[in-house]
Amino acid sequence: MTGGMNEAVAVYYDTTIDLYERLWGEHVHHGYWDPGESPSADGADRHAAADRLVRELVDFAGVPRDARVLDVGCGIGGPAIALARDYGATVEGVTLSEAQASRAAERAAEHGVGERTSFRTVDFLVSAYPDASFDAVWAMESVMHIPDRPAFFAEAFRVLKPGGVLAIASWCVRDGELTPAQEELHQQVLRHQVMPPLQSIEDHERMAADAGFAEVRGVDWTAAVANSWDPRFAQVEFDGGRQFIRDLARDRGVEVLGFFYAGPVMLEAFATGAMTYGAIRAIRP
């Protein structure tokens, strides 16, 4: 199951990397806005809001300056570049997508942090890093792709130094049983975004504690990030048209269509309470 999921995730991101960068910019993750703030009202634009999400997770988790960081699911390197540039970190990023690793290295060099960042195409669960080798494990919108999440927490615990911090931002579902309508939305998200079933923020806290972490804390950031999927709010423009989408499906396979279906489904899933967005922080004793 894990191997099949890993392959599907790799194919999905290999075939959509340019689409995400075209629409979402250097960060392949949500943006963060305060209540009432919007790009159209002189608030942060989509790119600045995505930058802010990195800062919010740094502050919430307590990632120290000048840390050695393992970035699990590094995407095209947006957070790694920010951590190296703005916080003095040395970052090793891992991803299942060769295209993402290659693009992340290119972008890090462009931003002048190539010497403090590196990117590998490898499954974090079998990456074979030495015990106690990192000050922080960073996972921004990547844990939701991992079928064996208890194994993720165990591996994060293993590679962290004593006192090291785990910083996670992830798509989640609300705690408790979903209604049939909410479960249908949940299943649509899984199909379009190539994920195993999502879990609640509370589930993530329990898994962290079970792995041996201390000072575990979760927070719900749904209201701050949900508008990332509203193209009018986030002022995301896509000029491809239906013919462009048909050509993409023909050239890259129908799986690429999930990229275009995801937005309305995600908005509805957040609006109905089926999905939440959580940050989790924990410390290795």
PDB file of C-alpha atoms in Angstrom:
ATOM      1  CA  MET A   1       0.000   0.000   0.000  1.00  0.00           C
ATOM      2  CA  THR A   2       2.711   2.464   0.988  1.00  0.00           C
ATOM      3  CA  GLY A   3       4.746   1.797  -2.160  1.00  0.00           C
ATOM      4  CA  GLY A   4       1.713   2.255  -4.396  1.00  0.00           C
ATOM      5  CA  MET A   5       0.729   5.474  -2.637  1.00  0.00           C
ATOM      6  CA  ASN A   6       4.288   6.810  -2.831  1.00  0.00           C
ATOM      7  CA  GLU A   7       4.419   6.146  -6.553  1.00  0.00           C
ATOM      8  CA  ALA A   8       1.055   7.832  -7.096  1.00  0.00           C
ATOM      9  CA  VAL A   9       2.132  10.897  -5.109  1.00  0.00           C
ATOM     10  CA  ALA A  10       5.385  11.130  -7.056  1.00  0.00           C
ATOM     11  CA  VAL A  11       3.560  10.910 -10.394  1.00  0.00           C
ATOM     12  CA  TYR A  12       0.995  13.493  -9.307  1.00  0.00           C
ATOM     13  CA  TYR A  13       3.601  16.079  -8.334  1.00  0.00           C
ATOM     14  CA  ASP A  14       5.917  15.290 -11.235  1.00  0.00           C
ATOM     15  CA  THR A  15       3.050  16.004 -13.645  1.00  0.00           C
ATOM     16  CA  THR A  16       1.660  19.091 -11.880  1.00  0.00           C
ATOM     17  CA  ILE A  17       4.816  20.844 -10.662  1.00  0.00           C
ATOM     18  CA  ASP A  18       4.632  23.576 -13.298  1.00  0.00           C
ATOM     19  CA  LEU A  19       0.915  24.101 -12.720  1.00  0.00           C
ATOM     20  CA  TYR A  20       1.369  24.610  -8.989  1.00  0.00           C
ATOM     21  CA  GLU A  21       4.258  27.005  -9.507  1.00  0.00           C
ATOM     22  CA  ARG A  22       2.326  28.904 -12.163  1.00  0.00           C
ATOM     23  CA  LEU A  23      -0.711  29.406  -9.911  1.00  0.00           C
ATOM     24  CA  TRP A  24       0.660  29.204  -6.367  1.00  0.00           C
ATOM     25  CA  GLY A  25       4.143  30.640  -6.814  1.00  0.00           C
ATOM     26  CA  GLU A  26       7.199  29.514  -4.886  1.00  0.00           C
ATOM     27  CA  HIS A  27       5.198  27.940  -2.047  1.00  0.00           C
ATOM     28  CA  VAL A  28       3.116  24.854  -2.812  1.00  0.00           C
ATOM     29  CA  HIS A  29       0.950  25.342   0.281  1.00  0.00           C
ATOM     30  CA  HIS A  30      -1.826  27.488   1.743  1.00  0.00           C
ATOM     31  CA  GLY A  31      -1.626  31.156   2.626  1.00  0.00           C
ATOM     32  CA  TYR A  32      -2.421  32.604   6.056  1.00  0.00           C
ATOM     33  CA  TRP A  33      -4.690  35.646   6.551  1.00  0.00           C
ATOM     34  CA  ASP A  34      -6.023  37.299   9.704  1.00  0.00           C
ATOM     35  CA  PRO A  35      -9.822  37.562  10.104  1.00  0.00           C
ATOM     36  CA  GLY A  36     -11.135  40.281   7.817  1.00  0.00           C
ATOM     37  CA  GLU A  37      -7.885  40.564   5.885  1.00  0.00           C
ATOM     38  CA  SER A  38      -7.944  40.055   2.121  1.00  0.00           C
ATOM     39  CA  PRO A  39      -5.719  40.866  -0.852  1.00  0.00           C
ATOM     40  CA  SER A  40      -8.419  43.119  -2.302  1.00  0.00           C
ATOM     41  CA  ALA A  41      -8.494  45.203   0.903  1.00  0.00           C
ATOM     42  CA  ASP A  42      -4.761  45.949   0.968  1.00  0.00           C
ATOM     43  CA  GLY A  43      -4.034  42.740   2.832  1.00  0.00           C
ATOM     44  CA  ALA A  44      -1.341  40.206   2.030  1.00  0.00           C
ATOM     45  CA  ASP A  45      -1.410  38.838  -1.501  1.00  0.00           C
ATOM     46  CA  ARG A  46      -1.314  35.099  -2.166  1.00  0.00           C
ATOM     47  CA  HIS A  47       2.482  34.926  -2.132  1.00  0.00           C
ATOM     48  CA  ALA A  48       2.945  37.051   0.986  1.00  0.00           C
ATOM     49  CA  ALA A  49       0.286  35.017   2.787  1.00  0.00           C
ATOM     50  CA  ALA A  50       2.131  31.809   1.902  1.00  0.00           C
ATOM     51  CA  ASP A  51       5.338  33.340   3.259  1.00  0.00           C
ATOM     52  CA  ARG A  52       3.461  34.190   6.420  1.00  0.00           C
ATOM     53  CA  LEU A  53       2.331  30.584   6.898  1.00  0.00           C
ATOM     54  CA  VAL A  54       6.004  29.618   7.133  1.00  0.00           C
ATOM     55  CA  ARG A  55       6.602  32.312   9.758  1.00  0.00           C
ATOM     56  CA  GLU A  56       3.520  31.294  11.719  1.00  0.00           C
ATOM     57  CA  LEU A  57       4.698  27.677  11.899  1.00  0.00           C
ATOM     58  CA  VAL A  58       8.222  28.743  12.884  1.00  0.00           C
ATOM     59  CA  ASP A  59       6.804  30.857  15.713  1.00  0.00           C
ATOM     60  CA  PHE A  60       4.182  28.335  16.827  1.00  0.00           C
ATOM     61  CA  ALA A  61       6.595  25.406  16.910  1.00  0.00           C
ATOM     62  CA  GLY A  62       9.539  27.358  18.250  1.00  0.00           C
ATOM     63  CA  VAL A  63      11.985  26.419  15.499  1.00  0.00           C
ATOM     64  CA  PRO A  64      15.329  27.873  16.673  1.00  0.00           C
ATOM     65  CA  ARG A  65      17.559  30.080  14.580  1.00  0.00           C
ATOM     66  CA  ASP A  66      20.573  28.499  12.876  1.00  0.00           C
ATOM     67  CA  ALA A  67      18.974  25.060  13.205  1.00  0.00           C
ATOM     68  CA  ARG A  68      19.766  21.968  11.195  1.00  0.00           C
ATOM     69  CA  VAL A  69      16.358  21.191   9.701  1.00  0.00           C
ATOM     70  CA  LEU A  70      14.988  18.142   7.910  1.00  0.00           C
ATOM     71  CA  ASP A  71      12.182  19.286   5.604  1.00  0.00           C
ATOM     72  CA  VAL A  72       9.897  16.297   4.967  1.00  0.00           C
ATOM     73  CA  GLY A  73       7.978  16.784   1.728  1.00  0.00           C
ATOM     74  CA  CYS A  74       9.975  19.822   0.670  1.00  0.00           C
ATOM     75  CA  GLY A  75       8.030  20.553  -2.524  1.00  0.00           C
ATOM     76  CA  ILE A  76       9.817  23.034  -4.765  1.00  0.00           C
ATOM     77  CA  GLY A  77      11.789  24.382  -1.811  1.00  0.00           C
ATOM     78  CA  GLY A  78       9.762  27.401  -0.700  1.00  0.00           C
ATOM     79  CA  PRO A  79       9.899  26.796   3.076  1.00  0.00           C
ATOM     80  CA  ALA A  80      13.488  25.469   2.924  1.00  0.00           C
ATOM     81  CA  ILE A  81      14.617  28.637   1.154  1.00  0.00           C
ATOM     82  CA  ALA A  82      12.801  30.813   3.709  1.00  0.00           C
ATOM     83  CA  LEU A  83      14.255  28.880   6.648  1.00  0.00           C
ATOM     84  CA  ALA A  84      17.780  29.187   5.254  1.00  0.00           C
ATOM     85  CA  ARG A  85      17.460  32.810   4.157  1.00  0.00           C
ATOM     86  CA  ASP A  86      15.487  34.285   7.055  1.00  0.00           C
ATOM     87  CA  TYR A  87      16.409  32.049  10.002  1.00  0.00           C
ATOM     88  CA  GLY A  88      19.958  30.942   9.241  1.00  0.00           C
ATOM     89  CA  ALA A  89      18.961  27.289   8.975  1.00  0.00           C
ATOM     90  CA  THR A  90      20.793  24.518   7.178  1.00  0.00           C
ATOM     91  CA  VAL A  91      18.056  22.498   5.494  1.00  0.00           C
ATOM     92  CA  GLU A  92      17.937  19.026   3.997  1.00  0.00           C
ATOM     93  CA  GLY A  93      14.748  18.483   2.014  1.00  0.00           C
ATOM     94  CA  VAL A  94      13.281  15.150   0.993  1.00  0.00           C
ATOM     95  CA  THR A  95      10.498  14.520  -1.497  1.00  0.00           C
ATOM     96  CA  LEU A  96       9.077  11.627  -3.496  1.00  0.00           C
ATOM     97  CA  SER A  97       9.116  13.730  -6.675  1.00  0.00           C
ATOM     98  CA  GLU A  98      12.308  13.970  -8.715  1.00  0.00           C
ATOM     99  CA  ALA A  99      10.916  17.002 -10.514  1.00  0.00           C
ATOM    100  CA  GLN A 100      10.326  18.780  -7.202  1.00  0.00           C
ATOM    101  CA  ALA A 101      13.810  17.997  -5.874  1.00  0.00           C
ATOM    102  CA  SER A 102      15.418  19.280  -9.061  1.00  0.00           C
ATOM    103  CA  ARG A 103      13.343  22.464  -9.105  1.00  0.00           C
ATOM    104  CA  ALA A 104      13.949  23.079  -5.391  1.00  0.00           C
ATOM    105  CA  ALA A 105      17.721  22.933  -5.942  1.00  0.00           C
ATOM    106  CA  GLU A 106      17.452  25.364  -8.865  1.00  0.00           C
ATOM    107  CA  ARG A 107      15.381  27.802  -6.862  1.00  0.00           C
ATOM    108  CA  ALA A 108      17.628  27.602  -3.790  1.00  0.00           C
ATOM    109  CA  ALA A 109      20.612  28.513  -5.977  1.00  0.00           C
ATOM    110  CA  GLU A 110      18.654  31.414  -7.479  1.00  0.00           C
ATOM    111  CA  HIS A 111      17.916  32.704  -3.966  1.00  0.00           C
ATOM    112  CA  GLY A 112      21.542  32.440  -2.881  1.00  0.00           C
ATOM    113  CA  VAL A 113      21.052  29.647  -0.335  1.00  0.00           C
ATOM    114  CA  GLY A 114      22.224  26.706  -2.415  1.00  0.00           C
ATOM    115  CA  GLU A 115      25.136  26.044  -0.064  1.00  0.00           C
ATOM    116  CA  ARG A 116      22.832  25.774   2.955  1.00  0.00           C
ATOM    117  CA  THR A 117      20.182  23.587   1.346  1.00  0.00           C
ATOM    118  CA  SER A 118      20.099  20.164  -0.269  1.00  0.00           C
ATOM    119  CA  PHE A 119      17.252  18.132  -1.722  1.00  0.00           C
ATOM    120  CA  ARG A 120      16.885  14.369  -2.187  1.00  0.00           C
ATOM    121  CA  THR A 121      14.326  12.119  -3.839  1.00  0.00           C
ATOM    122  CA  VAL A 122      13.706   9.606  -1.064  1.00  0.00           C
ATOM    123  CA  ASP A 123      10.953   8.285   1.209  1.00  0.00           C
ATOM    124  CA  PHE A 124      11.466   9.869   4.620  1.00  0.00           C
ATOM    125  CA  LEU A 125      10.514   6.628   6.361  1.00  0.00           C
ATOM    126  CA  VAL A 126      13.519   4.851   4.832  1.00  0.00           C
ATOM    127  CA  SER A 127      15.897   7.794   4.459  1.00  0.00           C
ATOM    128  CA  ALA A 128      18.426   6.269   6.913  1.00  0.00           C
ATOM    129  CA  TYR A 129      19.534   9.490   8.553  1.00  0.00           C
ATOM    130  CA  PRO A 130      21.591   8.913  11.722  1.00  0.00           C
ATOM    131  CA  ASP A 131      19.880   9.031  15.107  1.00  0.00           C
ATOM    132  CA  ALA A 132      19.613  12.434  16.788  1.00  0.00           C
ATOM    133  CA  SER A 133      20.954  14.375  13.792  1.00  0.00           C
ATOM    134  CA  PHE A 134      18.510  17.299  13.417  1.00  0.00           C
ATOM    135  CA  ASP A 135      17.416  20.248  15.542  1.00  0.00           C
ATOM    136  CA  ALA A 136      14.023  20.353  13.820  1.00  0.00           C
ATOM    137  CA  VAL A 137      11.857  18.167  11.615  1.00  0.00           C
ATOM    138  CA  TRP A 138       9.608  20.325   9.430  1.00  0.00           C
ATOM    139  CA  ALA A 139       6.585  18.912   7.578  1.00  0.00           C
ATOM    140  CA  MET A 140       4.424  21.502   5.836  1.00  0.00           C
ATOM    141  CA  GLU A 141       1.446  19.887   4.094  1.00  0.00           C
ATOM    142  CA  SER A 142       3.181  16.551   3.579  1.00  0.00           C
ATOM    143  CA  VAL A 143       2.102  14.290   6.464  1.00  0.00           C
ATOM    144  CA  MET A 144      -1.330  13.916   4.855  1.00  0.00           C
ATOM    145  CA  HIS A 145       0.307  11.976   1.993  1.00  0.00           C
ATOM    146  CA  ILE A 146       1.836   9.388   4.373  1.00  0.00           C
ATOM    147  CA  PRO A 147      -0.289   6.244   4.933  1.00  0.00           C
ATOM    148  CA  ASP A 148       1.623   5.076   8.029  1.00  0.00           C
ATOM    149  CA  ARG A 149       1.530   8.218  10.128  1.00  0.00           C
ATOM    150  CA  PRO A 150       2.588   6.554  13.413  1.00  0.00           C
ATOM    151  CA  ALA A 151       5.752   5.506  11.538  1.00  0.00           C
ATOM    152  CA  PHE A 152       6.299   9.146  10.534  1.00  0.00           C
ATOM    153  CA  PHE A 153       6.156  10.282  14.159  1.00  0.00           C
ATOM    154  CA  ALA A 154       8.461   7.470  15.259  1.00  0.00           C
ATOM    155  CA  GLU A 155      11.006   8.343  12.562  1.00  0.00           C
ATOM    156  CA  ALA A 156      10.813  12.057  13.367  1.00  0.00           C
ATOM    157  CA  PHE A 157      11.467  11.243  17.015  1.00  0.00           C
ATOM    158  CA  ARG A 158      14.456   9.075  16.064  1.00  0.00           C
ATOM    159  CA  VAL A 159      16.235  11.657  13.883  1.00  0.00           C
ATOM    160  CA  LEU A 160      15.671  14.589  16.250  1.00  0.00           C
ATOM    161  CA  LYS A 161      18.241  15.548  18.841  1.00  0.00           C
ATOM    162  CA  PRO A 162      17.050  15.712  22.477  1.00  0.00           C
ATOM    163  CA  GLY A 163      15.277  19.040  22.760  1.00  0.00           C
ATOM    164  CA  GLY A 164      14.615  19.052  19.019  1.00  0.00           C
ATOM    165  CA  VAL A 165      11.303  20.335  17.685  1.00  0.00           C
ATOM    166  CA  LEU A 166       8.730  18.768  15.375  1.00  0.00           C
ATOM    167  CA  ALA A 167       6.783  21.318  13.310  1.00  0.00           C
ATOM    168  CA  ILE A 168       3.787  20.142  11.256  1.00  0.00           C
ATOM    169  CA  ALA A 169       1.117  21.916   9.234  1.00  0.00           C
ATOM    170  CA  SER A 170      -1.361  19.518   7.678  1.00  0.00           C
ATOM    171  CA  TRP A 171      -4.759  19.000   6.132  1.00  0.00           C
ATOM    172  CA  CYS A 172      -6.983  17.221   8.643  1.00  0.00           C
ATOM    173  CA  VAL A 173     -10.596  16.188   9.212  1.00  0.00           C
ATOM    174  CA  ARG A 174     -12.660  17.220  12.175  1.00  0.00           C
ATOM    175  CA  ASP A 175     -12.530  14.996  15.229  1.00  0.00           C
ATOM    176  CA  GLY A 176     -15.318  12.427  15.495  1.00  0.00           C
ATOM    177  CA  GLU A 177     -17.479  10.718  12.913  1.00  0.00           C
ATOM    178  CA  LEU A 178     -18.240  12.665   9.744  1.00  0.00           C
ATOM    179  CA  THR A 179     -21.755  12.940   8.375  1.00  0.00           C
ATOM    180  CA  PRO A 180     -22.375  11.045   5.104  1.00  0.00           C
ATOM    181  CA  ALA A 181     -22.178  14.305   3.146  1.00  0.00           C
ATOM    182  CA  GLN A 182     -18.934  15.288   4.866  1.00  0.00           C
ATOM    183  CA  GLU A 183     -17.460  11.837   4.272  1.00  0.00           C
ATOM    184  CA  GLU A 184     -18.257  12.121   0.567  1.00  0.00           C
ATOM    185  CA  LEU A 185     -16.355  15.425   0.428  1.00  0.00           C
ATOM    186  CA  HIS A 186     -13.498  13.801   2.329  1.00  0.00           C
ATOM    187  CA  GLN A 187     -13.361  10.983  -0.221  1.00  0.00           C
ATOM    188  CA  GLN A 188     -13.360  13.451  -3.112  1.00  0.00           C
ATOM    189  CA  VAL A 189     -10.396  15.273  -1.581  1.00  0.00           C
ATOM    190  CA  LEU A 190      -8.523  11.977  -1.253  1.00  0.00           C
ATOM    191  CA  ARG A 191      -9.187  11.058  -4.880  1.00  0.00           C
ATOM    192  CA  HIS A 192      -8.179  14.407  -6.337  1.00  0.00           C
ATOM    193  CA  GLN A 193      -5.133  14.987  -4.125  1.00  0.00           C
ATOM    194  CA  VAL A 194      -3.718  11.435  -3.928  1.00  0.00           C
ATOM    195  CA  MET A 195      -3.955  10.855  -0.182  1.00  0.00           C
ATOM    196  CA  PRO A 196      -4.826   8.119   2.280  1.00  0.00           C
ATOM    197  CA  PRO A 197      -7.671   8.943   4.708  1.00  0.00           C
ATOM    198  CA  LEU A 198      -7.082  12.121   6.666  1.00  0.00           C
ATOM    199  CA  GLN A 199      -7.051  12.277  10.459  1.00  0.00           C
ATOM    200  CA  SER A 200      -7.975  14.943  12.983  1.00  0.00           C
ATOM    201  CA  ILE A 201      -5.706  17.432  14.692  1.00  0.00           C
ATOM    202  CA  GLU A 202      -6.371  15.529  17.905  1.00  0.00           C
ATOM    203  CA  ASP A 203      -5.284  12.275  16.244  1.00  0.00           C
ATOM    204  CA  HIS A 204      -1.986  13.894  15.296  1.00  0.00           C
ATOM    205  CA  GLU A 205      -1.467  15.050  18.875  1.00  0.00           C
ATOM    206  CA  ARG A 206      -2.116  11.518  20.155  1.00  0.00           C
ATOM    207  CA  MET A 207       0.274   9.978  17.623  1.00  0.00           C
ATOM    208  CA  ALA A 208       2.993  12.425  18.641  1.00  0.00           C
ATOM    209  CA  ALA A 209       2.512  11.610  22.316  1.00  0.00           C
ATOM    210  CA  ASP A 210       2.482   7.867  21.599  1.00  0.00           C
ATOM    211  CA  ALA A 211       5.810   8.226  19.766  1.00  0.00           C
ATOM    212  CA  GLY A 212       7.351   9.700  22.916  1.00  0.00           C
ATOM    213  CA  PHE A 213       7.131  13.415  22.223  1.00  0.00           C
ATOM    214  CA  ALA A 214       6.558  15.907  25.038  1.00  0.00           C
ATOM    215  CA  GLU A 215       4.960  19.366  25.109  1.00  0.00           C
ATOM    216  CA  VAL A 216       2.612  18.323  22.303  1.00  0.00           C
ATOM    217  CA  ARG A 217       0.211  21.005  21.161  1.00  0.00           C
ATOM    218  CA  GLY A 218      -2.159  21.411  18.220  1.00  0.00           C
ATOM    219  CA  VAL A 219      -3.988  24.445  16.883  1.00  0.00           C
ATOM    220  CA  ASP A 220      -6.736  24.866  14.283  1.00  0.00           C
ATOM    221  CA  TRP A 221      -5.791  27.299  11.524  1.00  0.00           C
ATOM    222  CA  THR A 222      -8.710  26.515   9.206  1.00  0.00           C
ATOM    223  CA  ALA A 223     -10.215  30.006   9.280  1.00  0.00           C
ATOM    224  CA  ALA A 224      -6.843  31.564   8.458  1.00  0.00           C
ATOM    225  CA  VAL A 225      -6.039  29.392   5.418  1.00  0.00           C
ATOM    226  CA  ALA A 226      -9.296  28.190   3.837  1.00  0.00           C
ATOM    227  CA  ASN A 227      -9.593  31.138   1.445  1.00  0.00           C
ATOM    228  CA  SER A 228      -6.450  29.948  -0.327  1.00  0.00           C
ATOM    229  CA  TRP A 229      -8.780  27.835  -2.463  1.00  0.00           C
ATOM    230  CA  ASP A 230     -11.071  30.718  -3.459  1.00  0.00           C
ATOM    231  CA  PRO A 231      -9.553  32.149  -6.670  1.00  0.00           C
ATOM    232  CA  ARG A 232     -11.489  35.406  -6.299  1.00  0.00           C
ATOM    233  CA  PHE A 233     -10.301  35.950  -2.735  1.00  0.00           C
ATOM    234  CA  ALA A 234      -6.717  34.861  -3.328  1.00  0.00           C
ATOM    235  CA  GLN A 235      -6.686  36.597  -6.737  1.00  0.00           C
ATOM    236  CA  VAL A 236      -5.389  33.508  -8.497  1.00  0.00           C
ATOM    237  CA  GLU A 237      -5.846  33.707 -12.246  1.00  0.00           C
ATOM    238  CA  PHE A 238      -5.604  30.837 -14.678  1.00  0.00           C
ATOM    239  CA  ASP A 239      -5.910  31.604 -18.366  1.00  0.00           C
ATOM    240  CA  GLY A 240      -5.717  28.095 -19.763  1.00  0.00           C
ATOM    241  CA  GLY A 241      -9.329  27.457 -20.665  1.00  0.00           C
ATOM    242  CA  ARG A 242     -11.032  24.146 -21.354  1.00  0.00           C
ATOM    243  CA  GLN A 243      -8.953  23.306 -24.399  1.00  0.00           C
ATOM    244  CA  PHE A 244      -5.765  23.718 -22.379  1.00  0.00           C
ATOM    245  CA  ILE A 245      -7.143  21.358 -19.714  1.00  0.00           C
ATOM    246  CA  ARG A 246      -8.105  18.770 -22.352  1.00  0.00           C
ATOM    247  CA  ASP A 247      -4.644  18.984 -23.879  1.00  0.00           C
ATOM    248  CA  LEU A 248      -3.045  18.481 -20.473  1.00  0.00           C
ATOM    249  CA  ALA A 249      -5.160  15.401 -19.801  1.00  0.00           C
ATOM    250  CA  ARG A 250      -4.178  13.965 -23.172  1.00  0.00           C
ATOM    251  CA  ASP A 251      -0.481  14.703 -22.751  1.00  0.00           C
ATOM    252  CA  ARG A 252      -0.024  13.909 -19.051  1.00  0.00           C
ATOM    253  CA  GLY A 253      -2.873  11.538 -18.177  1.00  0.00           C
ATOM    254  CA  VAL A 254      -6.270  12.080 -16.594  1.00  0.00           C
ATOM    255  CA  GLU A 255      -4.731  12.178 -13.105  1.00  0.00           C
ATOM    256  CA  VAL A 256      -3.707  15.760 -13.774  1.00  0.00           C
ATOM    257  CA  LEU A 257      -7.385  16.772 -13.759  1.00  0.00           C
ATOM    258  CA  GLY A 258      -7.437  16.414  -9.976  1.00  0.00           C
ATOM    259  CA  PHE A 259      -5.444  19.636  -9.847  1.00  0.00           C
ATOM    260  CA  PHE A 260      -8.367  21.535 -11.372  1.00  0.00           C
ATOM    261  CA  TYR A 261     -11.144  19.757  -9.449  1.00  0.00           C
ATOM    262  CA  ALA A 262      -9.522  20.270  -6.070  1.00  0.00           C
ATOM    263  CA  GLY A 263     -10.363  23.936  -5.478  1.00  0.00           C
ATOM    264  CA  PRO A 264     -14.175  23.836  -5.263  1.00  0.00           C
ATOM    265  CA  VAL A 265     -14.070  20.567  -3.304  1.00  0.00           C
ATOM    266  CA  MET A 266     -11.582  21.947  -0.792  1.00  0.00           C
ATOM    267  CA  LEU A 267     -13.610  25.127  -0.302  1.00  0.00           C
ATOM    268  CA  GLU A 268     -16.757  23.115   0.375  1.00  0.00           C
ATOM    269  CA  ALA A 269     -14.975  20.677   2.666  1.00  0.00           C
ATOM    270  CA  PHE A 270     -13.638  23.539   4.778  1.00  0.00           C
ATOM    271  CA  ALA A 271     -16.989  25.389   4.742  1.00  0.00           C
ATOM    272  CA  THR A 272     -18.964  22.352   5.925  1.00  0.00           C
ATOM    273  CA  GLY A 273     -16.506  21.496   8.677  1.00  0.00           C
ATOM    274  CA  ALA A 274     -15.546  18.186   7.102  1.00  0.00           C
ATOM    275  CA  MET A 275     -11.951  19.311   6.779  1.00  0.00           C
ATOM    276  CA  THR A 276      -9.765  21.324   9.097  1.00  0.00           C
ATOM    277  CA  TYR A 277      -6.225  22.619   8.863  1.00  0.00           C
ATOM    278  CA  GLY A 278      -3.981  22.022  11.819  1.00  0.00           C
ATOM    279  CA  ALA A 279      -0.540  22.865  13.105  1.00  0.00           C
ATOM    280  CA  ILE A 280       1.125  20.508  15.569  1.00  0.00           C
ATOM    281  CA  ARG A 281       4.290  21.113  17.548  1.00  0.00           C
ATOM    282  CA  ALA A 282       6.146  18.688  19.799  1.00  0.00           C
ATOM    283  CA  ILE A 283       9.526  18.335  21.512  1.00  0.00           C
ATOM    284  CA  ARG A 284      11.767  15.295  21.772  1.00  0.00           C
ATOM    285  CA  PRO A 285      12.652  15.036  25.469  1.00  0.00           C
TER     286      PRO A 285
END
